[in-house]
Each structure stands twice: as C-alpha cells, then as structure tokens.
XYZ file of C-alpha atoms in Angstrom:
99
model
C -45.285 5.624 74.395
C -45.925 1.804 74.441
C -46.049 1.494 70.863
C -43.110 3.452 70.151
C -40.918 1.289 72.607
C -42.268 -2.046 71.025
C -41.007 -0.560 67.663
C -37.786 0.288 69.402
C -37.361 -3.465 70.523
C -38.462 -5.216 67.526
C -36.057 -3.080 65.453
C -33.427 -3.643 67.853
C -33.841 -7.430 67.864
C -33.619 -7.119 64.135
C -30.108 -5.492 64.091
C -29.108 -7.925 66.487
C -30.057 -11.123 65.199
C -32.024 -11.556 61.721
C -29.511 -10.079 59.312
C -32.623 -8.355 57.795
C -32.211 -5.619 55.138
C -35.556 -3.986 55.750
C -38.112 -3.496 58.548
C -41.745 -2.330 57.735
C -44.240 -0.949 59.829
C -48.109 -0.732 58.953
C -50.552 1.161 60.845
C -54.221 1.013 60.285
C -57.080 2.595 62.064
C -60.205 0.512 62.202
C -63.324 0.974 64.120
C -62.348 -0.821 67.185
C -59.059 -1.135 67.152
C -55.697 0.183 65.904
C -53.818 -2.607 63.841
C -50.131 -2.622 63.723
C -48.114 -4.892 61.529
C -43.876 -5.028 61.933
C -42.091 -7.148 59.960
C -38.793 -7.695 58.231
C -37.154 -9.681 55.844
C -34.662 -11.344 57.978
C -33.614 -14.892 59.052
C -36.595 -15.323 61.589
C -36.948 -17.558 64.341
C -39.304 -20.532 65.432
C -41.511 -18.950 68.000
C -42.195 -22.033 69.970
C -38.617 -23.054 69.947
C -36.544 -20.243 70.556
C -35.580 -19.041 74.026
C -37.277 -15.874 74.871
C -34.763 -13.419 75.760
C -35.730 -9.972 77.033
C -36.415 -8.546 73.564
C -39.251 -10.623 73.069
C -40.329 -10.719 76.616
C -40.184 -6.742 76.876
C -42.413 -6.699 73.614
C -45.131 -8.985 74.903
C -44.893 -7.235 78.262
C -45.924 -4.135 76.608
C -48.621 -5.556 74.550
C -50.148 -6.959 77.431
C -50.170 -3.378 79.314
C -52.113 -2.274 76.418
C -54.565 -4.986 76.767
C -53.870 -5.664 73.061
C -54.160 -8.797 71.224
C -50.841 -10.324 69.189
C -49.728 -12.999 66.746
C -46.330 -13.763 65.554
C -46.151 -15.208 62.117
C -42.697 -16.234 61.126
C -41.063 -17.995 58.000
C -37.675 -19.000 58.478
C -35.203 -17.389 55.912
C -37.907 -14.964 54.667
C -38.592 -12.850 57.862
C -40.857 -12.081 61.064
C -43.945 -10.584 61.444
C -45.715 -9.102 64.685
C -49.245 -8.431 64.195
C -51.058 -6.385 66.967
C -54.323 -5.314 67.636
C -54.842 -2.373 70.093
C -58.543 -1.906 71.224
C -59.772 1.696 71.670
C -62.111 0.818 74.495
C -58.956 -0.755 76.195
C -60.219 -4.412 76.213
C -60.503 -7.552 73.981
C -62.860 -10.113 75.809
C -61.228 -13.141 76.830
C -58.585 -12.881 74.231
C -54.445 -12.574 74.670
C -53.676 -13.278 71.123
C -55.289 -13.351 67.561
C -56.574 -16.278 66.297
C-alpha cells in the first residue's frame, strides 16, 4: 500500500509542478530487495534548494516507514527520478539513502 501511495504522490507532483508529458515506473525484483524507479520528463527541481512541500515529505516518510533506501536524481529541464530499494528482510544496515 505504501508503494502505491508513493506512486500516487509522485504522479500528483508531476501533474501540479513539472509540466511533464510522461511518467515511467520500473520495478525490478532482485535477490535482496525490490528496486523501484519512478521518473518523468518534466522541468525537475534542485532537491537541495527546493522547499520540501507535503508531497516530497509524504513520499520520503513512506519510504522511511518501509525501511527502504532512496535517492533523487534530477536534471533541470529533463526530468526527475526517484530510485527506491526496498529490502525484503525489512532492513538496510546503517543506510537511509542510496550511494
């Protein structure tokens, strides 16, 4: 359910802010984790500089609730990408983000 809500929030943010024409969702089943990549072809944003609104906060809170690791990869004018790795054993040792 958390993953569904993350997809929903990301898509809502795309519709409200990015002027994107496409959204992609990739899911890969690995040995130790489920890898998820959500991306768009919109305007994007500078993660470190943007005010974290409720959308981003909700996404990151849901990721944390799954003990998952994540990383934002954004390119201004070319789109945003959120990479999530959800561990099957429900924990990543000492890791909150993907390196």
